[in-house]
Coordinates of C-alpha atoms and ligand atoms in Angstrom, one line a residue:
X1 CA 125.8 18.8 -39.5
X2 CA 124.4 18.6 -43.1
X3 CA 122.0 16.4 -45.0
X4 CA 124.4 14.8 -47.2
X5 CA 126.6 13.5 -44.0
X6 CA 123.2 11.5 -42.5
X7 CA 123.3 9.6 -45.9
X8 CA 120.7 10.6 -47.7
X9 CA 120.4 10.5 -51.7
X10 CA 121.3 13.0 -54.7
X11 CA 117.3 12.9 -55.7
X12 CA 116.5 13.6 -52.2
X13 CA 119.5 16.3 -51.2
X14 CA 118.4 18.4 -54.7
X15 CA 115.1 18.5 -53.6
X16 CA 116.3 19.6 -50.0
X17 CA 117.9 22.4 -51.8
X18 CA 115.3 23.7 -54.0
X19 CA 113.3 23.9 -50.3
X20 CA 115.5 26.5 -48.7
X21 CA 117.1 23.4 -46.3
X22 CA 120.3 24.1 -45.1
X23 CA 120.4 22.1 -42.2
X24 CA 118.9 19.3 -40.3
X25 CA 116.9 20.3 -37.4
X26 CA 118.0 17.9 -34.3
X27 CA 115.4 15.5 -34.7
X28 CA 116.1 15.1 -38.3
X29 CA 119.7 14.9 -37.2
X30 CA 119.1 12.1 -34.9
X31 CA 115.8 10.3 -36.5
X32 CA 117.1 10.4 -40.1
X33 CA 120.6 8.1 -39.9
X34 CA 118.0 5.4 -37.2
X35 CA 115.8 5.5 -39.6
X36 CA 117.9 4.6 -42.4
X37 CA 119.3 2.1 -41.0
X38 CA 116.2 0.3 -40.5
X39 CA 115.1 0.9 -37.1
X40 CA 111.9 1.4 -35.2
X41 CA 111.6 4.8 -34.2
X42 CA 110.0 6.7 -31.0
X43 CA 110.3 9.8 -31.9
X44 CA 109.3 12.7 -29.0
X45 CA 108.5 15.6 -31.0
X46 CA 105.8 18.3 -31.6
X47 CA 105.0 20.1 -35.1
X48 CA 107.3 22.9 -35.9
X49 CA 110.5 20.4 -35.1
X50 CA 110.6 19.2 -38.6
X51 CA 109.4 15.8 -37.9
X52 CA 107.8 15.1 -41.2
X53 CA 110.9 15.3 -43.3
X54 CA 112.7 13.4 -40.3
X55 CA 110.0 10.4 -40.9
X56 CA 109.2 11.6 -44.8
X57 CA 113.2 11.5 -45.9
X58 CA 114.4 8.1 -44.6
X59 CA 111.1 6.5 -46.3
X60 CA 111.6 8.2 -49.6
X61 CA 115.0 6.9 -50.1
X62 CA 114.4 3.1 -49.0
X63 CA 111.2 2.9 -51.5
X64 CA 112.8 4.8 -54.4
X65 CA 116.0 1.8 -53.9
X66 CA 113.4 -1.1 -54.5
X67 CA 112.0 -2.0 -57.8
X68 CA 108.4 -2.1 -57.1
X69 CA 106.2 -5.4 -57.2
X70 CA 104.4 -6.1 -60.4
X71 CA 101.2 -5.3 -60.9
X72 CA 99.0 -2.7 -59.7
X73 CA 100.8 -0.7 -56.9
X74 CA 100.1 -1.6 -53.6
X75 CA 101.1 0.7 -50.9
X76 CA 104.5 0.1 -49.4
X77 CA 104.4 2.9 -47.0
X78 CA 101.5 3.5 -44.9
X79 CA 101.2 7.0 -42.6
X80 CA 98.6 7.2 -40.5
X81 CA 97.2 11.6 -39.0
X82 CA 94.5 12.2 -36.7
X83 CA 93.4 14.8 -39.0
X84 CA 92.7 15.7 -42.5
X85 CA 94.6 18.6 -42.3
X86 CA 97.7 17.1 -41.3
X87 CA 96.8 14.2 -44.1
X88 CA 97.0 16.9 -46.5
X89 CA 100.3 18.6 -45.2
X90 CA 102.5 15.0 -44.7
X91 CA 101.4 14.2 -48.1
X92 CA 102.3 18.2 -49.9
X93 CA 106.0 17.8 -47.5
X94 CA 106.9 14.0 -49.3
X95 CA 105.6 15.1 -52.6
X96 CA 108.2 18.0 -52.3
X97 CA 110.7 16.0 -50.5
X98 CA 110.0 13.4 -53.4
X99 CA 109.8 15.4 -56.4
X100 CA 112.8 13.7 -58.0
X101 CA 112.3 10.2 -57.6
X102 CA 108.5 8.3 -59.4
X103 CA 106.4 7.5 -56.4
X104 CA 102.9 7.9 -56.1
X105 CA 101.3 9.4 -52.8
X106 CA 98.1 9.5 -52.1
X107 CA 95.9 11.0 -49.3
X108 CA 92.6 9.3 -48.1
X109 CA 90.7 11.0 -45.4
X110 CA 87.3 11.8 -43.7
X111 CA 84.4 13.9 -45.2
X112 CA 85.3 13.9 -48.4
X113 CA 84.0 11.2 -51.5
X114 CA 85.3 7.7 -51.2
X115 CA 84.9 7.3 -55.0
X116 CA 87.7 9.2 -56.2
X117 CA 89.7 8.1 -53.0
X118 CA 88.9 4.3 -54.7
X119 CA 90.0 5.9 -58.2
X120 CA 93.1 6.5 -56.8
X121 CA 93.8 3.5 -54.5
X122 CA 93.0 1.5 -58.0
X123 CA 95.5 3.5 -59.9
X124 CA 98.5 2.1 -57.8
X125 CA 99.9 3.5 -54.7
X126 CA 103.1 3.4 -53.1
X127 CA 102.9 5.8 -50.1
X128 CA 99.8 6.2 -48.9
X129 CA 98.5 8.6 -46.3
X130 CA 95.2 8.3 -43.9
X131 CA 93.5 9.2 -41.1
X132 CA 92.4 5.9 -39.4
X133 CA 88.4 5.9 -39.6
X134 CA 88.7 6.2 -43.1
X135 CA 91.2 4.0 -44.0
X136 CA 88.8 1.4 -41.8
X137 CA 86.1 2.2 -43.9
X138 CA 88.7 0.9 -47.0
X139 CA 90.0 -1.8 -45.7
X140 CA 86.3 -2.9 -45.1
X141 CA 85.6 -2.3 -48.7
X142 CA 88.8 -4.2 -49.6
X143 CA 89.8 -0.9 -51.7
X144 CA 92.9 -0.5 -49.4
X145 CA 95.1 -3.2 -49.6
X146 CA 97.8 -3.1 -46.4
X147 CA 99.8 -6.8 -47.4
X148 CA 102.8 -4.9 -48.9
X149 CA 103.3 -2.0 -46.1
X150 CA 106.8 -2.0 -45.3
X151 CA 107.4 1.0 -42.7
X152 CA 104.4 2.0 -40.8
X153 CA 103.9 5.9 -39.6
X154 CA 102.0 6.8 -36.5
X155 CA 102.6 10.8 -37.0
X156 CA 100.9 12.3 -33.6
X157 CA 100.1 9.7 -31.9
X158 CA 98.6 10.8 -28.6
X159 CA 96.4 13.0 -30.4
X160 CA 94.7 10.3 -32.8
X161 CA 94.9 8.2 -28.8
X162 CA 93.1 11.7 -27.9
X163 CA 90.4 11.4 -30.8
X164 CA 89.2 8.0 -30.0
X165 CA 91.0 6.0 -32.4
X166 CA 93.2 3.6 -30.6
X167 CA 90.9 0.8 -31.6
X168 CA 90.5 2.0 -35.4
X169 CA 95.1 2.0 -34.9
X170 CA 94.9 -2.0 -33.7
X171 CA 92.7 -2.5 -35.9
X172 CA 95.0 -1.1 -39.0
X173 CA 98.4 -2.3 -37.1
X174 CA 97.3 -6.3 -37.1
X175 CA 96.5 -5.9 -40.5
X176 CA 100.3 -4.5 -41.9
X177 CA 103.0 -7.2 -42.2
X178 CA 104.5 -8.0 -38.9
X179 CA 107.9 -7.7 -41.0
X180 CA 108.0 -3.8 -41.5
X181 CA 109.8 -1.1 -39.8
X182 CA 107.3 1.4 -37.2
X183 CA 108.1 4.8 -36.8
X184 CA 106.2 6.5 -34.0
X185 CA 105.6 10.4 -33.5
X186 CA 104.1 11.7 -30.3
X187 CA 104.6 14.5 -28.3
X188 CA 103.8 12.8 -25.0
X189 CA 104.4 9.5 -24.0
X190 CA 101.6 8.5 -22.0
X191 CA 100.2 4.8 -20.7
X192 CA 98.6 3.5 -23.8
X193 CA 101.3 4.8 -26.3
X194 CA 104.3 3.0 -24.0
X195 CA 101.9 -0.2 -24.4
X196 CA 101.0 0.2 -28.3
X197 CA 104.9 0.2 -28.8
X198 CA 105.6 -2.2 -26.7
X199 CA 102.8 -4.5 -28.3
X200 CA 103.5 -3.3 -32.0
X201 CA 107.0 -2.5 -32.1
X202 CA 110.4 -4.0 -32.3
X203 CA 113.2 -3.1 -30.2
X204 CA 112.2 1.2 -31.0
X205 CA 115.3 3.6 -30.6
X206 CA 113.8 6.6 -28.9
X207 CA 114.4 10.0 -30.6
X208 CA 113.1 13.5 -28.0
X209 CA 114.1 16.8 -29.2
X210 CA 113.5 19.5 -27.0
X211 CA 112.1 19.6 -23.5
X212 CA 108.4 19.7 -24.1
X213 CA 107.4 22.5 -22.1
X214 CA 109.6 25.4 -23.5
X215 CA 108.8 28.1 -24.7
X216 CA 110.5 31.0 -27.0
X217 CA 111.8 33.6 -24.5
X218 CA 110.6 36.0 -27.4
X219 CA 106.4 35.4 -26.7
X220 CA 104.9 38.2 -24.2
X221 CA 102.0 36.6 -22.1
X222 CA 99.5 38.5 -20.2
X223 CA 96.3 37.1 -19.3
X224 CA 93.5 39.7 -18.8
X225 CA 91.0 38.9 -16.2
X226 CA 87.1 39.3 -17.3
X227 CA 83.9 37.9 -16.7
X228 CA 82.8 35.4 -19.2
X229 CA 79.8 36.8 -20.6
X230 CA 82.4 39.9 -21.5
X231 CA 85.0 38.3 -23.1
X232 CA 83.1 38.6 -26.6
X233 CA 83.1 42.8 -26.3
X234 CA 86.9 42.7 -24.3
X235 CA 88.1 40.9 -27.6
X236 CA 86.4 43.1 -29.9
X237 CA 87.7 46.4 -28.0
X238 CA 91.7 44.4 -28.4
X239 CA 91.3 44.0 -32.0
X240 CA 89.5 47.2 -32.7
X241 CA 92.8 49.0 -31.2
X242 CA 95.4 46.7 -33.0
X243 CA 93.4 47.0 -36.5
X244 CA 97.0 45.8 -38.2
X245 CA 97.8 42.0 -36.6
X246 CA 96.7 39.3 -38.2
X247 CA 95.2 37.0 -35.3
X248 CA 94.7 33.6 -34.8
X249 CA 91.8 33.0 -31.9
X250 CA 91.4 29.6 -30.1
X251 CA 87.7 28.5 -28.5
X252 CA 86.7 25.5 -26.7
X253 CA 83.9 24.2 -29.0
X254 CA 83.1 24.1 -32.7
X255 CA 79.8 25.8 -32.3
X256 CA 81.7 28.6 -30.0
X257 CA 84.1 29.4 -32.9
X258 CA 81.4 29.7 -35.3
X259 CA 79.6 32.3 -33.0
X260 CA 82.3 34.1 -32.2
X261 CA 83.1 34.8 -36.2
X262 CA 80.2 35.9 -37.0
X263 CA 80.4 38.2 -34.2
X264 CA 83.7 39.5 -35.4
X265 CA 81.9 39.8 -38.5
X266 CA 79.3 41.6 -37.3
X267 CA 82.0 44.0 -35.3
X268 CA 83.4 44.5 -39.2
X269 CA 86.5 42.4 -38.6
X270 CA 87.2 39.7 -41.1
X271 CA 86.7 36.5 -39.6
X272 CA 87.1 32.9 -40.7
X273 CA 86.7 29.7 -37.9
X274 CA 88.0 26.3 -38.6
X275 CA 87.0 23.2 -36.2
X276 CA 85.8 19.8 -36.9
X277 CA 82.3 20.1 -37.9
X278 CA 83.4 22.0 -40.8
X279 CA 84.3 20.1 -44.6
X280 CA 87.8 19.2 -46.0
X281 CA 87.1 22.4 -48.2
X282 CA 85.6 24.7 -45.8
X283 CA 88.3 24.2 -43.6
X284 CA 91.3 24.8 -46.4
X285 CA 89.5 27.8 -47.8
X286 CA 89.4 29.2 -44.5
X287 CA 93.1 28.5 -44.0
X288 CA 93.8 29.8 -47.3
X289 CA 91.8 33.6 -47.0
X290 CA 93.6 33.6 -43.4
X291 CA 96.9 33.5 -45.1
X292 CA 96.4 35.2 -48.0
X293 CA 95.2 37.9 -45.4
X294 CA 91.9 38.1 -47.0
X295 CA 90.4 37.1 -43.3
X296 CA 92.2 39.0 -40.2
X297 CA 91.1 36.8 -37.7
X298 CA 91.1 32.9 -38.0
X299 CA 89.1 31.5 -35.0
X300 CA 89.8 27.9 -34.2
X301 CA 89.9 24.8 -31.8
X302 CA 92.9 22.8 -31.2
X303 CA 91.6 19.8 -33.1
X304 CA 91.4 21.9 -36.1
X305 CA 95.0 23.5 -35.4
X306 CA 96.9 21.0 -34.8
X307 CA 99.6 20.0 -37.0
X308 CA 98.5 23.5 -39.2
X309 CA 101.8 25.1 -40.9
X310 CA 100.3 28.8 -39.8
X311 CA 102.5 31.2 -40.9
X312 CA 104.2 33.1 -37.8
X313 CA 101.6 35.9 -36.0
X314 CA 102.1 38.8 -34.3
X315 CA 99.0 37.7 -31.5
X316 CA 97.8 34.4 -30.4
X317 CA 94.7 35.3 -28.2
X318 CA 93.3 32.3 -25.9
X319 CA 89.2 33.8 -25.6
X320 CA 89.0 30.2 -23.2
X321 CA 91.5 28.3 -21.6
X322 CA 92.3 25.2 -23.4
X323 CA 91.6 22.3 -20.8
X324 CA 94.7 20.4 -21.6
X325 CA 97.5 22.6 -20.4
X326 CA 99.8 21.4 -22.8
X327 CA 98.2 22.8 -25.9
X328 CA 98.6 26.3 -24.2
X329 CA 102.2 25.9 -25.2
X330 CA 101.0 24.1 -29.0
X331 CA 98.5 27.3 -29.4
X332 CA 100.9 29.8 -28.5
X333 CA 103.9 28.3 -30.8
X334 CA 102.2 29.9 -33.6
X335 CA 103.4 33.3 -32.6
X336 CA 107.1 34.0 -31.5
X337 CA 108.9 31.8 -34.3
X338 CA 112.2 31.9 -35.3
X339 CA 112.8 34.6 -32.8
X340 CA 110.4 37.3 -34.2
X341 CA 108.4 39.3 -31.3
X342 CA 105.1 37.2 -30.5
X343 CA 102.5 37.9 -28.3
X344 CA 100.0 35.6 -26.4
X345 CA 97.0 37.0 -24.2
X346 CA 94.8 34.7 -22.4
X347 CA 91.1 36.0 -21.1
X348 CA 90.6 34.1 -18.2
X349 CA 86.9 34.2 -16.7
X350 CA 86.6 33.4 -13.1
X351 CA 85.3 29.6 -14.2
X352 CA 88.7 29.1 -15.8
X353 CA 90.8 29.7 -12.3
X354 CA 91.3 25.5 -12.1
X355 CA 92.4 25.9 -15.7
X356 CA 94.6 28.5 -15.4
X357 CA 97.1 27.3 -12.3
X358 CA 97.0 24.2 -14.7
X359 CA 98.9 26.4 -17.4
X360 CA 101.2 27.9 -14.6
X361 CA 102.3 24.9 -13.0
X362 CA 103.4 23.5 -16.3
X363 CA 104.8 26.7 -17.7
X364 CA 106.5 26.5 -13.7
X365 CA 105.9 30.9 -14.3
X366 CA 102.9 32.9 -13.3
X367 CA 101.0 34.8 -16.2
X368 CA 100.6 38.3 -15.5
X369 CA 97.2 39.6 -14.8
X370 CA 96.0 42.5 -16.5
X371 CA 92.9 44.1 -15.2
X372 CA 91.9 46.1 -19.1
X373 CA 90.1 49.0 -17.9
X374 CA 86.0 48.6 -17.7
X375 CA 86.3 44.9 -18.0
X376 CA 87.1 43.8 -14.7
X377 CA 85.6 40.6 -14.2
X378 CA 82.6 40.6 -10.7
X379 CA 84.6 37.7 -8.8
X380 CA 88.6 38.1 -8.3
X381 CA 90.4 34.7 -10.2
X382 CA 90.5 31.6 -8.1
X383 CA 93.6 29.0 -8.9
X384 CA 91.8 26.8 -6.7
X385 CA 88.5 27.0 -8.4
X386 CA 87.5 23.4 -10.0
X387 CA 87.7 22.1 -13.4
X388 CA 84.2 21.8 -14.7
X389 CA 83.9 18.2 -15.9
X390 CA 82.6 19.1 -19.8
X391 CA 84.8 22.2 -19.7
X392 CA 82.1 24.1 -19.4
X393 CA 80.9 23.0 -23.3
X394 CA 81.7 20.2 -25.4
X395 CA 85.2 20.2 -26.7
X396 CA 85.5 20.3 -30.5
X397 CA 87.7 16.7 -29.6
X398 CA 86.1 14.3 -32.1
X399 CA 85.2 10.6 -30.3
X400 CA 87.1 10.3 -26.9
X401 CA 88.0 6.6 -25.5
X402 CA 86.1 5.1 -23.3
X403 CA 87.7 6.1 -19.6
X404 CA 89.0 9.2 -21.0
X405 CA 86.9 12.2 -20.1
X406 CA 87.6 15.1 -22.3
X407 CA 89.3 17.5 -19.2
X408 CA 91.5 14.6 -18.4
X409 CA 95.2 16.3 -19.0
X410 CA 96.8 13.8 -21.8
X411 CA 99.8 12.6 -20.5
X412 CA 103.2 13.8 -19.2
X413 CA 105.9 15.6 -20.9
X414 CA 108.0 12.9 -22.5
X415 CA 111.1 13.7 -21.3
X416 CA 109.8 13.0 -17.8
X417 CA 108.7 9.5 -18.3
X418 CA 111.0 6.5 -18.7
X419 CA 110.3 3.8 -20.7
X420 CA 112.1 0.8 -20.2
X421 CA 112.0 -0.5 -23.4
X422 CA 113.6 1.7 -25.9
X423 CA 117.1 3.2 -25.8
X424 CA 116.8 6.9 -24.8
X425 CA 118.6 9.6 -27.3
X426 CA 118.4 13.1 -26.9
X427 CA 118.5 15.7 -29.8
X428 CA 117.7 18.7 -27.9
X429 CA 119.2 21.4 -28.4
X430 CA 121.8 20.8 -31.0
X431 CA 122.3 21.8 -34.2
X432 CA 122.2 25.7 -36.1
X433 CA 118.4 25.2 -36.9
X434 CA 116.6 28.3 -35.8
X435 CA 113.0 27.2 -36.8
X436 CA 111.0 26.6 -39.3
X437 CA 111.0 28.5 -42.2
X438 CA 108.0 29.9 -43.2
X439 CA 107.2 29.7 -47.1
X440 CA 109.4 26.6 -47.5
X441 CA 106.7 24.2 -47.8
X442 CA 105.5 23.3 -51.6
Ligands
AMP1 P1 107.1 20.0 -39.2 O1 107.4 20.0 -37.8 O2 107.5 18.8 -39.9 O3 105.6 20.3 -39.4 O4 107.9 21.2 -39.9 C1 107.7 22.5 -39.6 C2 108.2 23.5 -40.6 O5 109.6 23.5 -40.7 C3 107.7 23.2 -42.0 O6 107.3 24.4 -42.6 C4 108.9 22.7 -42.8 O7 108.9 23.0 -44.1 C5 110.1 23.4 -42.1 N1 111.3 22.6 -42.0 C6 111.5 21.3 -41.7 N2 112.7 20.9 -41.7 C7 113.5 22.0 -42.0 C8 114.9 22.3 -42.2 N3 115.8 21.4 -42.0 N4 115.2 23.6 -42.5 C9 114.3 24.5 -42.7 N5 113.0 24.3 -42.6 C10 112.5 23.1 -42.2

């Protein structure tokens, strides 16, 4: 399987080239040739399958064959992020992907300046990308325009459901063109996302690489029982003996993270935290001195990495549970890639028992407990101790839904639901792609 066999243009195939793209990973393989055809997509995919170039590729090529209105530049490709973050990496991957061919992207997005973001918009447009509150907050100004939008991106769906902003998504989808083609990205297919393409979509082909809940057979995982109010000095005593890995930490709330780095910092280990309180700039600095390896620690929330292109770790440490079991296997796919060694160590307090047989039963495999010496924890780990309602501390989740209470697990593993509607493909599997490659990205 290669590019140029799914159809795809010279401009676009050079480009592919000068990325280090040799060949398509399977959901590219099997969104690309839908999606060029002119089809709705559902595609069932999490980051690190390649699914921005699968949605990015297909898109590039159909605007760069029309001839642009006249007139200022109204956007003809609209893709909609729950996050800034992710905003900022869909719009660096179609700049790259599109470096041959004249189209404008541009990014609007929460907490930064809306005057530049109208600057732009003025300027002409013709692929624009947005997280939805923001993009409301346009189209109320009437500085986004959405009458010429011809394909329509939901890239991680559930998690902008997750956020709260399934009204701020109706809102934006009955403003687009009806005529247009929807591609939609999700890694679960849950209740509301079946209805919003059922509602909003024609006919959608479904696209689901890989079974959800897999994990590389390279990543260790131990879980080392301790007492809550210890898990600050256990940590500290883990990264004072491995003084050499880089480490990315993962906490329950934003003001959690932020204590815990300066704690670090305090212990004289370089630490930067990233959640949603923090600005657009805070955020990529942090993400920036992390990878440079000017900051050995980054300490973060899944809101804030989700969707991140983290460069492969040696350690993924969990210092709390995450209260959706799923992103246990989302946190720990930043260490282990492309078949390097990875390791993943969880602390589990006594509190966290509910949380933890949540983990198993999904991973269907039982961590291994690992009493570290001194730090064994004053009550033995419970699986059948209850999930606190708030998780113990409010989850750094942004607005939730009404009906949605932040523990509530989000959803099923795609591949074990069946939706009636579209017609079911599967990618899994196939395909010489061996992961992402890290570096690759503009
Ligand atoms: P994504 O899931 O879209 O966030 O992509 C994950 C990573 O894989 C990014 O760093 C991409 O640059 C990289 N990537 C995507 N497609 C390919 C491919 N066909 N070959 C090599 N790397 C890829």
């Amino acid at each position: 399987m290669t590019f140029e066999s799914l159809g795809l243009s010279p401009a676009l195939l050079r480009a592919l080239i000068e990325s280090n793209y040799t060949t398509p990973t399977p959901i590219q393989a099997e969104a690309i040739p839908l999606a060029l055809a002119g089809h709705d997509l559902l595609g069932g995919a999490q980051t690190g399958t390649g699914k921005t170039a699968a949605f990015s590729l297909p898109l590039l090529q159909r605007l760069s064959k029309e001839t642009p209105p006249n007139g200022p530049r109204k956007p003809r490709a609209l893709i909609l992020t729950p996050t800034r973050e992710l905003a900022v990496q869909v719009a660096e991957s179609l700049k790259t992907y599109g470096r041959h061919l004249r189209l404008n992207v541009t990014m609007i997005y929460g907490g930064a300046g809306m005057g530049p973001q109208m600057d732009n918009l003025r300027r002409g447009v013709d692929i624009l990308v947005a997280t939805p509150g923001r993009l409301i907050d346009h189209m109320e100004r009437g500085t986004a325009k959405l009458d010429a939008v011809e394909v329509l991106v939901l890239d991680e769906a559930d998690r902008m459901l997750d956020m709260g902003f399934l009204p701020a998504i109706k809102r934006i989808l009955n403003r687009v063109p009806k005529e247009r083609q929807t591609l939609l990205f999700s890694a679960t297919f849950e209740e509301q996302i079946k209805a919003l393409a059922l509602e909003f979509m024609r006919n959608p082909q479904q696209v689901q690489v890989t079974a959800k809940n897999t994990i590389a057979e390279t990543i260790v995982h131990r879980a080392h029982p301790v007492d809550g109010s210890r898990k600050r000095d256990l940590l500290i005593d883990i990264l004072t003996k491995r003084h050499t890995d880089q480490v990315l930490i993962f906490g329950k709330t934003k003001h959690g993270c932020n204590r815990l780095a300066e704690q670090l910092e305090t212990a004289g280990l370089k630490a930067v935290a990233i959640h949603g309180n923090k600005s657009q700039a805070q955020r990529q600095k942090a993400l920036r001195d992390f990878k440079m390896g000017k900051a050995r620690v980054l300490v973060a929330t899944d809101v804030a990495a989700r969707g991140l292109d983290i460069p492969n770790l040696p350690l993924v440490i969990n210092h709390d549970l995450p209260m959706v079991a799923e992103d246990y296997i989302h946190r720990i796919g930043r260490t282990g890639r492309a078949g390097a060694a990875g390791e993943a160590l969880s602390l589990v307090s006594p509190e966290e028992g509910g949380l933890l047989r949540q983990i198993q039963r999904m991973l269907k495999v039982d961590l291994v407990m690992d009493v570290v010496q001194g730090y064994a924890p004053s009550k033995p780990i419970r699986l059948d101790t209850p999930i606190p309602r708030n998780g113990g501390g409010q989850r750094d989740g942004g607005q939730r839904p009404p009906g949605r209470p932040a523990n509530r697990p989000h959803g099923r593993p795609a591949a074990r639901t069946s939706h009636a509607g579209p017609k079911q493909r599967s990618g899994g599997g196939q395909g010489a792609w061996a992961g992402p490659k890290h570096g690759s990205r503009a």
